[in-house]
Short mmCIF file of C-alpha atoms and ligand atoms in Angstrom, two decimals:
data_model
loop_
_atom_site.label_atom_id
_atom_site.label_comp_id
_atom_site.label_asym_id
_atom_site.label_seq_id
_atom_site.Cartn_x
_atom_site.Cartn_y
_atom_site.Cartn_z
CA MET A 7 105.76 127.86 62.97
CA SER A 8 105.27 127.03 59.33
CA GLU A 9 107.71 126.18 56.66
CA ARG A 10 108.04 128.67 53.86
CA SER A 11 109.08 126.86 50.73
CA HIS A 12 109.17 129.46 47.97
CA TRP A 13 111.71 132.30 48.13
CA ASP A 14 112.22 135.27 45.81
CA VAL A 15 115.66 136.87 46.10
CA PHE A 16 116.09 140.30 44.51
CA CYS A 17 119.50 141.69 43.62
CA ARG A 18 120.45 144.90 41.85
CA ILE A 19 124.09 145.08 40.85
CA VAL A 20 125.66 148.31 42.03
CA ASP A 21 129.13 147.56 40.74
CA ASN A 22 131.74 144.81 40.80
CA PHE A 23 130.97 141.21 41.64
CA GLY A 24 130.01 141.13 45.30
CA ASP A 25 126.28 141.79 45.00
CA ALA A 26 125.73 138.99 42.49
CA GLY A 27 128.32 136.81 44.22
CA VAL A 28 126.58 136.96 47.58
CA ALA A 29 123.03 136.75 46.18
CA PHE A 30 123.84 133.69 44.07
CA ARG A 31 125.77 131.91 46.80
CA LEU A 32 122.92 132.46 49.23
CA SER A 33 120.24 131.41 46.72
CA ARG A 34 122.16 128.23 45.93
CA GLY A 35 122.46 127.42 49.62
CA LEU A 36 118.73 127.93 50.17
CA ALA A 37 117.92 125.64 47.23
CA ARG A 38 120.57 122.99 47.69
CA GLU A 39 120.77 122.71 51.45
CA HIS A 40 117.31 123.76 52.57
CA GLY A 41 115.15 122.44 49.75
CA LYS A 42 113.67 125.85 48.96
CA ARG A 43 112.37 126.78 45.55
CA VAL A 44 114.39 129.92 44.86
CA ARG A 45 113.98 132.47 42.11
CA LEU A 46 116.94 134.85 41.95
CA TRP A 47 115.98 138.12 40.25
CA LEU A 48 119.12 139.79 38.89
CA ASP A 49 119.24 142.97 36.85
CA ASP A 50 122.59 142.22 35.16
CA LEU A 51 123.34 138.66 34.15
CA THR A 52 126.74 139.45 32.65
CA VAL A 53 128.17 139.64 36.16
CA LEU A 54 126.77 136.23 37.08
CA ALA A 55 128.19 134.86 33.82
CA LYS A 56 131.69 135.88 34.97
CA LEU A 57 131.22 134.07 38.28
CA HIS A 58 129.36 131.08 36.80
CA PRO A 59 130.29 130.75 33.12
CA GLU A 60 127.44 128.30 32.46
CA THR A 61 125.08 131.30 32.79
CA ASP A 62 123.48 132.49 29.55
CA ALA A 63 123.67 136.27 29.93
CA GLY A 64 120.99 136.71 27.26
CA ALA A 65 118.33 134.46 28.78
CA ASP A 66 115.34 135.81 30.70
CA ALA A 67 114.90 132.57 32.66
CA GLN A 68 117.27 129.65 33.29
CA PHE A 69 118.58 127.32 35.96
CA VAL A 70 122.14 127.85 37.13
CA ASP A 71 123.42 125.20 39.54
CA GLY A 72 119.93 124.51 40.91
CA VAL A 73 118.87 128.15 41.18
CA GLU A 74 116.15 129.57 38.97
CA VAL A 75 117.74 132.77 37.70
CA ARG A 76 115.43 135.41 36.24
CA ARG A 77 116.28 138.65 34.53
CA TRP A 78 114.97 141.49 36.68
CA GLN A 79 113.62 144.30 34.52
CA PRO A 80 111.22 145.76 37.06
CA ASP A 81 108.89 147.35 34.51
CA ALA A 82 108.81 144.38 32.16
CA VAL A 83 107.83 141.67 34.63
CA HIS A 84 104.13 140.93 35.23
CA TRP A 85 104.28 140.18 38.90
CA ARG A 86 100.70 139.00 39.25
CA ALA A 87 101.23 136.45 36.49
CA GLU A 88 104.54 135.36 38.00
CA GLY A 89 103.03 135.02 41.45
CA ILE A 90 104.72 136.06 44.68
CA ALA A 91 106.78 133.97 47.04
CA ASP A 92 106.39 132.95 50.70
CA VAL A 93 109.60 134.75 51.60
CA VAL A 94 110.88 137.87 49.86
CA LEU A 95 114.53 138.67 50.34
CA GLU A 96 115.95 141.87 48.97
CA THR A 97 119.70 142.15 49.06
CA PHE A 98 121.58 145.28 50.06
CA GLY A 99 118.63 147.66 50.09
CA CYS A 100 117.58 147.06 46.48
CA ASP A 101 113.91 147.93 46.55
CA THR A 102 111.35 145.24 45.84
CA PRO A 103 109.24 146.47 42.86
CA GLU A 104 106.16 148.35 44.00
CA PRO A 105 103.59 146.21 42.14
CA TYR A 106 105.14 143.19 43.83
CA VAL A 107 104.86 144.90 47.22
CA ALA A 108 101.22 145.72 46.49
CA ALA A 109 100.58 142.03 45.74
CA MET A 110 102.35 141.12 49.00
CA ALA A 111 100.02 143.43 50.91
CA GLU A 112 96.96 141.68 49.43
CA ALA A 113 98.23 138.14 50.00
CA LYS A 114 97.03 136.10 52.98
CA PRO A 115 99.18 135.30 54.84
CA HIS A 116 101.57 138.07 53.92
CA PRO A 117 104.95 136.86 52.72
CA ARG A 118 107.87 137.26 55.10
CA TRP A 119 109.91 140.24 53.96
CA ILE A 120 113.61 140.51 54.74
CA ASN A 121 116.34 142.91 53.67
CA LEU A 122 119.84 141.45 53.77
CA GLU A 123 122.37 144.10 54.75
CA TYR A 124 126.07 144.51 54.03
CA LEU A 125 128.59 142.76 56.24
CA SER A 126 130.28 144.69 59.01
CA ALA A 127 132.06 143.77 62.24
CA GLU A 128 130.96 146.99 63.96
CA ALA A 129 129.34 146.59 67.38
CA TRP A 130 126.03 148.32 66.47
CA VAL A 131 125.23 145.49 64.04
CA GLU A 132 124.20 143.20 66.88
CA ASP A 133 121.62 145.73 68.08
CA SER A 134 120.20 146.34 64.62
CA HIS A 135 120.08 142.72 63.51
CA ALA A 136 116.54 141.38 62.90
CA LEU A 137 114.82 144.69 63.69
CA PRO A 138 111.44 145.30 62.04
CA SER A 139 110.52 148.31 59.96
CA PRO A 140 106.81 148.70 59.10
CA HIS A 141 106.20 149.77 55.52
CA PRO A 142 105.12 153.45 55.43
CA ARG A 143 102.50 152.94 52.71
CA PHE A 144 101.56 149.28 52.70
CA ALA A 145 100.63 149.26 56.34
CA PRO A 146 100.21 145.53 57.01
CA LEU A 147 103.68 144.76 55.73
CA THR A 148 106.76 144.74 57.90
CA ARG A 149 110.26 144.35 56.54
CA HIS A 150 113.01 142.98 58.78
CA PHE A 151 116.67 143.91 58.52
CA PHE A 152 118.98 140.95 58.62
CA PHE A 153 122.68 141.54 59.22
CA PRO A 154 125.40 139.04 58.44
CA GLY A 155 128.19 139.15 60.97
CA PHE A 156 130.91 137.55 63.02
CA THR A 157 129.11 136.82 66.27
CA GLY A 158 126.24 134.66 67.47
CA ARG A 159 124.05 137.75 67.81
CA THR A 160 124.12 138.41 64.07
CA GLY A 161 122.99 136.41 61.04
CA GLY A 162 126.41 134.76 60.58
CA LEU A 163 128.32 134.25 57.34
CA LEU A 164 127.67 132.35 54.12
CA ARG A 165 129.26 128.91 54.55
CA GLU A 166 128.19 125.95 52.47
CA ARG A 167 127.72 122.57 54.10
CA GLY A 168 130.90 120.49 53.79
CA LEU A 169 132.98 123.46 52.65
CA LEU A 170 135.69 123.06 55.26
CA VAL A 171 135.94 119.31 54.71
CA ARG A 172 136.53 119.95 51.00
CA ARG A 173 139.08 122.61 51.89
CA ASP A 174 140.94 120.26 54.23
CA GLN A 175 141.02 117.50 51.62
CA PHE A 176 142.37 119.91 49.03
CA GLN A 177 144.95 121.42 51.34
CA SER A 178 146.28 118.05 52.43
CA ASP A 179 146.47 116.65 48.88
CA LEU A 180 149.64 117.80 47.11
CA GLY A 181 148.55 116.18 43.83
CA ALA A 182 145.23 118.07 43.87
CA ARG A 183 147.00 121.36 44.55
CA GLN A 184 149.52 120.82 41.77
CA ALA A 185 146.76 119.86 39.35
CA PHE A 186 144.90 123.00 40.34
CA TRP A 187 147.91 125.26 39.67
CA ARG A 188 148.46 123.67 36.28
CA SER A 189 144.78 124.00 35.40
CA ILE A 190 144.99 127.77 35.82
CA GLY A 191 148.23 128.06 33.86
CA VAL A 192 150.54 128.43 36.84
CA GLU A 193 153.60 126.27 37.35
CA PRO A 194 153.15 124.59 40.76
CA PRO A 195 155.21 126.58 43.28
CA PRO A 196 158.09 124.70 44.94
CA PRO A 197 157.60 123.92 48.66
CA GLU A 198 159.83 126.78 49.79
CA ALA A 199 157.92 129.36 47.71
CA LEU A 200 155.44 131.83 49.14
CA ALA A 201 152.23 131.79 47.05
CA VAL A 202 150.28 135.06 47.14
CA SER A 203 146.89 135.65 45.53
CA LEU A 204 146.00 139.21 44.66
CA PHE A 205 142.52 140.76 44.36
CA GLY A 206 142.00 144.43 45.15
CA TYR A 207 140.56 147.75 44.05
CA ALA A 208 142.10 150.48 41.93
CA GLY A 209 144.33 152.66 44.05
CA ALA A 210 145.74 149.87 46.21
CA PRO A 211 149.54 150.15 46.42
CA TYR A 212 150.35 147.24 44.14
CA ASP A 213 153.83 148.51 43.29
CA GLY A 214 154.76 149.01 46.95
CA LEU A 215 153.66 145.47 47.80
CA LEU A 216 155.43 143.92 44.81
CA ASP A 217 158.62 145.86 45.52
CA ALA A 218 158.53 144.57 49.11
CA LEU A 219 157.91 141.00 47.90
CA SER A 220 160.84 141.29 45.47
CA ARG A 221 163.10 141.69 48.52
CA HIS A 222 161.66 138.53 50.15
CA PRO A 223 164.46 136.02 50.77
CA GLY A 224 162.98 133.23 48.66
CA PRO A 225 160.76 132.55 45.67
CA VAL A 226 157.38 134.30 45.62
CA TRP A 227 154.52 133.29 43.31
CA VAL A 228 152.09 136.18 42.82
CA VAL A 229 148.84 135.17 41.12
CA ALA A 230 146.20 137.73 40.11
CA PRO A 231 142.93 136.90 38.35
CA GLU A 232 142.03 139.28 35.54
CA GLY A 233 141.12 142.76 36.75
CA VAL A 234 142.74 145.77 38.36
CA ALA A 235 145.24 143.62 40.26
CA SER A 236 146.35 141.59 37.26
CA ALA A 237 146.82 144.78 35.22
CA ALA A 238 148.92 146.28 38.03
CA LEU A 239 150.94 143.08 38.29
CA ALA A 240 151.64 143.04 34.54
CA ALA A 241 152.62 146.73 34.57
CA TRP A 242 154.97 146.19 37.51
CA GLN A 243 156.51 143.20 35.82
CA GLY A 244 157.10 145.24 32.67
CA ARG A 245 158.85 147.96 34.63
CA ALA A 246 160.71 145.81 37.11
CA SER A 247 162.77 143.72 34.75
CA GLY A 248 166.00 142.96 36.53
CA ALA A 249 164.66 144.04 39.95
CA LYS A 250 161.99 141.40 40.52
CA GLY A 251 164.00 139.34 42.98
CA GLY A 252 162.34 135.93 43.39
CA VAL A 253 158.89 137.13 42.26
CA ARG A 254 157.16 135.08 39.57
CA ALA A 255 154.11 136.99 38.37
CA TYR A 256 151.03 135.27 36.94
CA ALA A 257 148.15 137.29 35.54
CA ILE A 258 145.48 134.61 35.03
CA PRO A 259 141.90 134.67 33.70
CA PHE A 260 139.08 135.49 36.11
CA LEU A 261 138.15 132.20 37.79
CA PRO A 262 134.68 130.70 38.23
CA GLN A 263 133.47 131.35 41.77
CA ASP A 264 134.09 127.85 43.13
CA ARG A 265 137.55 127.67 41.59
CA TYR A 266 138.48 130.99 43.17
CA ASP A 267 138.02 129.23 46.53
CA GLU A 268 140.70 126.78 45.44
CA LEU A 269 143.08 129.62 44.67
CA LEU A 270 142.55 130.93 48.21
CA TRP A 271 143.03 127.44 49.68
CA ALA A 272 146.21 126.82 47.68
CA SER A 273 147.90 130.17 48.45
CA ASP A 274 149.89 131.05 51.57
CA LEU A 275 148.66 134.64 51.70
CA ASN A 276 145.51 136.12 50.18
CA PHE A 277 144.78 139.74 49.36
CA VAL A 278 141.00 140.09 49.18
CA ARG A 279 138.44 142.88 49.02
CA GLY A 280 134.79 143.85 49.40
CA GLU A 281 132.57 141.29 51.06
CA ASP A 282 132.46 137.86 49.52
CA SER A 283 136.16 137.25 48.80
CA PHE A 284 136.83 138.62 52.30
CA VAL A 285 134.63 135.90 53.81
CA ARG A 286 136.04 133.19 51.55
CA ALA A 287 139.57 134.09 52.68
CA GLN A 288 138.48 133.42 56.26
CA TRP A 289 137.18 129.97 55.31
CA ALA A 290 140.50 129.35 53.53
CA ALA A 291 142.09 129.81 56.98
CA LYS A 292 145.27 131.27 55.52
CA PRO A 293 146.75 134.66 56.46
CA PHE A 294 144.96 137.36 54.50
CA VAL A 295 144.86 141.10 53.96
CA TRP A 296 141.55 142.86 53.37
CA GLN A 297 140.78 145.97 51.39
CA PRO A 298 137.22 147.10 52.22
CA TYR A 299 135.08 148.64 49.49
CA PRO A 300 136.12 152.32 49.50
CA GLN A 301 133.33 154.57 50.78
CA ALA A 302 132.85 158.29 51.17
CA ASP A 303 133.91 159.89 54.46
CA GLU A 304 136.27 157.01 55.26
CA ALA A 305 133.43 154.75 56.49
CA HIS A 306 135.46 151.77 55.26
CA ARG A 307 138.24 152.62 57.75
CA VAL A 308 135.76 152.15 60.58
CA LYS A 309 134.78 148.76 59.15
CA LEU A 310 138.42 147.81 58.78
CA ASP A 311 139.28 148.73 62.36
CA ALA A 312 136.19 146.96 63.72
CA PHE A 313 137.12 143.75 61.95
CA LEU A 314 140.80 143.97 62.86
CA SER A 315 140.04 144.32 66.52
CA ARG A 316 137.89 141.15 66.50
CA TYR A 317 140.28 139.14 64.33
CA THR A 318 143.44 140.08 66.23
CA ALA A 319 141.85 139.84 69.71
CA GLY A 320 143.18 136.30 70.20
CA MET A 321 146.74 137.17 69.10
CA ASP A 322 149.50 138.45 71.32
CA ARG A 323 150.45 142.09 70.97
CA ALA A 324 153.39 141.64 68.57
CA HIS A 325 151.42 139.44 66.17
CA ALA A 326 148.41 141.72 66.27
CA ALA A 327 150.71 144.67 65.51
CA ALA A 328 152.26 142.82 62.57
CA VAL A 329 148.83 142.07 61.09
CA THR A 330 147.59 145.62 61.66
CA GLY A 331 150.82 147.01 60.19
CA LEU A 332 150.45 145.11 56.92
CA TRP A 333 146.70 145.82 56.62
CA ASP A 334 147.42 149.50 57.24
CA ALA A 335 150.18 149.54 54.63
CA TRP A 336 147.82 147.99 52.10
CA ASN A 337 144.95 150.34 52.88
CA ARG A 338 146.95 153.53 53.40
CA GLY A 339 149.47 152.95 50.67
CA GLU A 340 152.66 153.31 52.62
CA GLY A 341 154.99 151.51 54.97
CA PHE A 342 155.52 148.16 53.21
CA ALA A 343 159.28 148.30 53.65
CA THR A 344 158.85 147.72 57.39
CA ALA A 345 155.37 146.15 57.48
CA TRP A 346 156.17 143.23 55.19
CA PRO A 347 159.25 141.84 57.04
CA ALA A 348 157.46 142.25 60.40
CA PHE A 349 154.46 140.30 59.11
CA ASP A 350 156.54 137.71 57.29
CA ALA A 351 158.60 136.95 60.39
CA ARG A 352 155.39 136.03 62.23
CA ARG A 353 153.52 134.45 59.34
CA GLU A 354 153.43 130.95 60.79
CA ILE A 355 151.84 132.05 64.05
CA ILE A 356 149.46 134.36 62.20
CA ALA A 357 148.46 131.37 60.06
CA TYR A 358 147.76 129.37 63.21
CA ALA A 359 145.71 132.22 64.71
CA THR A 360 143.75 132.56 61.47
CA ARG A 361 142.85 128.89 61.60
CA GLU A 362 141.66 129.37 65.17
CA TRP A 363 139.63 132.37 64.06
CA CYS A 364 138.02 130.24 61.34
CA HIS A 365 137.15 127.54 63.91
CA ARG A 366 135.54 130.16 66.14
CA LEU A 367 133.43 131.53 63.28
CA CYS A 368 132.20 128.02 62.56
CA THR A 369 130.58 127.79 65.98
CA HIS A 370 127.84 130.14 64.68
CA ALA A 371 125.07 129.11 62.31
CA ASP A 372 125.74 129.97 58.67
CA LEU A 373 123.76 132.76 57.05
CA ALA A 374 121.44 130.60 54.91
CA THR A 375 120.50 128.44 57.90
CA ALA A 376 119.96 131.51 60.08
CA LEU A 377 117.72 133.09 57.45
CA VAL A 378 115.62 129.95 57.04
CA ASP A 379 115.23 129.68 60.79
CA PHE A 380 114.26 133.35 60.99
CA ALA A 381 111.69 133.09 58.19
CA ASP A 382 110.20 129.78 59.33
CA ASN A 383 110.33 130.02 63.09
CA VAL A 384 110.83 133.58 64.26
CA LEU A 385 108.71 135.79 62.02
CA VAL A 386 104.97 135.67 62.38
CA GLY A 387 102.85 136.99 59.57
O1 TRH B 8 133.68 142.54 43.55
P1 TRH B 8 133.69 143.16 44.87
O2 TRH B 8 134.47 144.40 44.98
O3 TRH B 8 132.23 143.41 45.33
C1 TRH B 8 131.86 144.53 46.09
C2 TRH B 8 131.58 144.28 47.50
O4 TRH B 8 130.63 143.27 47.67
C3 TRH B 8 131.08 145.54 48.15
O5 TRH B 8 130.76 145.30 49.49
C4 TRH B 8 129.89 146.03 47.41
O6 TRH B 8 129.47 147.21 47.95
C5 TRH B 8 130.27 146.21 45.99
O7 TRH B 8 130.73 144.99 45.45
C6 TRH B 8 129.13 146.70 45.18
O8 TRH B 8 134.32 142.14 45.95
P2 TRH B 8 133.71 140.80 46.59
O9 TRH B 8 132.59 141.10 47.50
O10 TRH B 8 134.84 140.09 47.16
O11 TRH B 8 133.14 139.97 45.37
C7 TRH B 8 133.98 139.36 44.45
C8 TRH B 8 133.34 138.07 43.95
O12 TRH B 8 134.05 137.61 42.82
C9 TRH B 8 133.37 136.96 44.97
O13 TRH B 8 132.17 136.22 44.91
C10 TRH B 8 134.55 136.10 44.52
C11 TRH B 8 134.43 136.26 43.04
N1 TRH B 8 135.63 135.98 42.26
C12 TRH B 8 135.61 134.94 41.35
O14 TRH B 8 134.60 134.23 41.24
N2 TRH B 8 136.70 134.70 40.58
C13 TRH B 8 137.83 135.45 40.67
O15 TRH B 8 138.80 135.17 39.94
C14 TRH B 8 137.85 136.51 41.64
C15 TRH B 8 139.09 137.35 41.79
C16 TRH B 8 136.74 136.76 42.40
#
């Protein structure tokens, strides 16, 4: 049992924002809440600059919100001069540079070596979580696979200390919510309005959703940060003049990561995608609809079904069917005309069940705490 104080986190951006979003959030938690010295090695700083605008995308080294952020150009970094950490965390299978691994093999004691995997609610995750995998060439080194997840037998989810208290304060403070809406260029919705935030991938049935919302019997505020969803919203608005019903469409700039949380907290229904916004929607404890990252051979459908069956397990059959119906419509691209009214009619109870779901998730340790415990107390090296 020894405390490991220096962590190196490696992240290669595959596409979109999730890789950098998760790696930064985790690094910040390790630094801020666990007192670790964290270097986050990122190969594309422009993505971090979108999420955290104080980032200088041209700098090789800088501090962003307490995290030492380094540009990761594997061939340009002199690892021996930089020194290696006590704990090496590679995110999503990005390979730690070989010279760094060679230095790890020579170090005594060897650093702990962990690969953080993608999030999935599938049952096999519990069996694979924390398994070791000896390195084929650097024999003394063993890498462990760490899986985030929704149960106590996984690594848990990223959840900052005090997050839910801040959420509750925000949600119970009308003035704060109205100030937030104004600050993002949105007129505060009236109490009877349904506020919907929209974040999704290309190919999602934006028009079908917006057409269904235009038949909603009351005002609907649809807010989409810049991206595929905001472009689809603007295009729909252009076409739908005269047939928009009560829909007010707001295409807004992409928000800094912490402000995006506030959009999720302030909305009544959140469309989210990928990994990190999906988790944040659960902490917002508002009804939400998830679009998993599209994968070959429909692997994302399996992930979707696995999550839905956990999330709807505490709901009665009709509510579970309403949730599944809307998630199916969003992910399959058809059926909004019936799925939306069925969901909307049960929205209050679904909101209650989502809050319960959030409470249940909070009974597990958060991911940063679980990782620190694993590195300090479980691994021996
Ligand atoms: O951007 P994503 O599609 O990222 C994806 C997933 O992580 C996926 O699993 C992975 O394979 C792929 O990247 C490479 O969706 P995700 O995970 O929700 O990340 C979006 C991040 O952007 C999240 O941290 C929230 C943040 N965000 C903002 O900061 N401001 C915004 O206005 C919006 C809409 C999002």
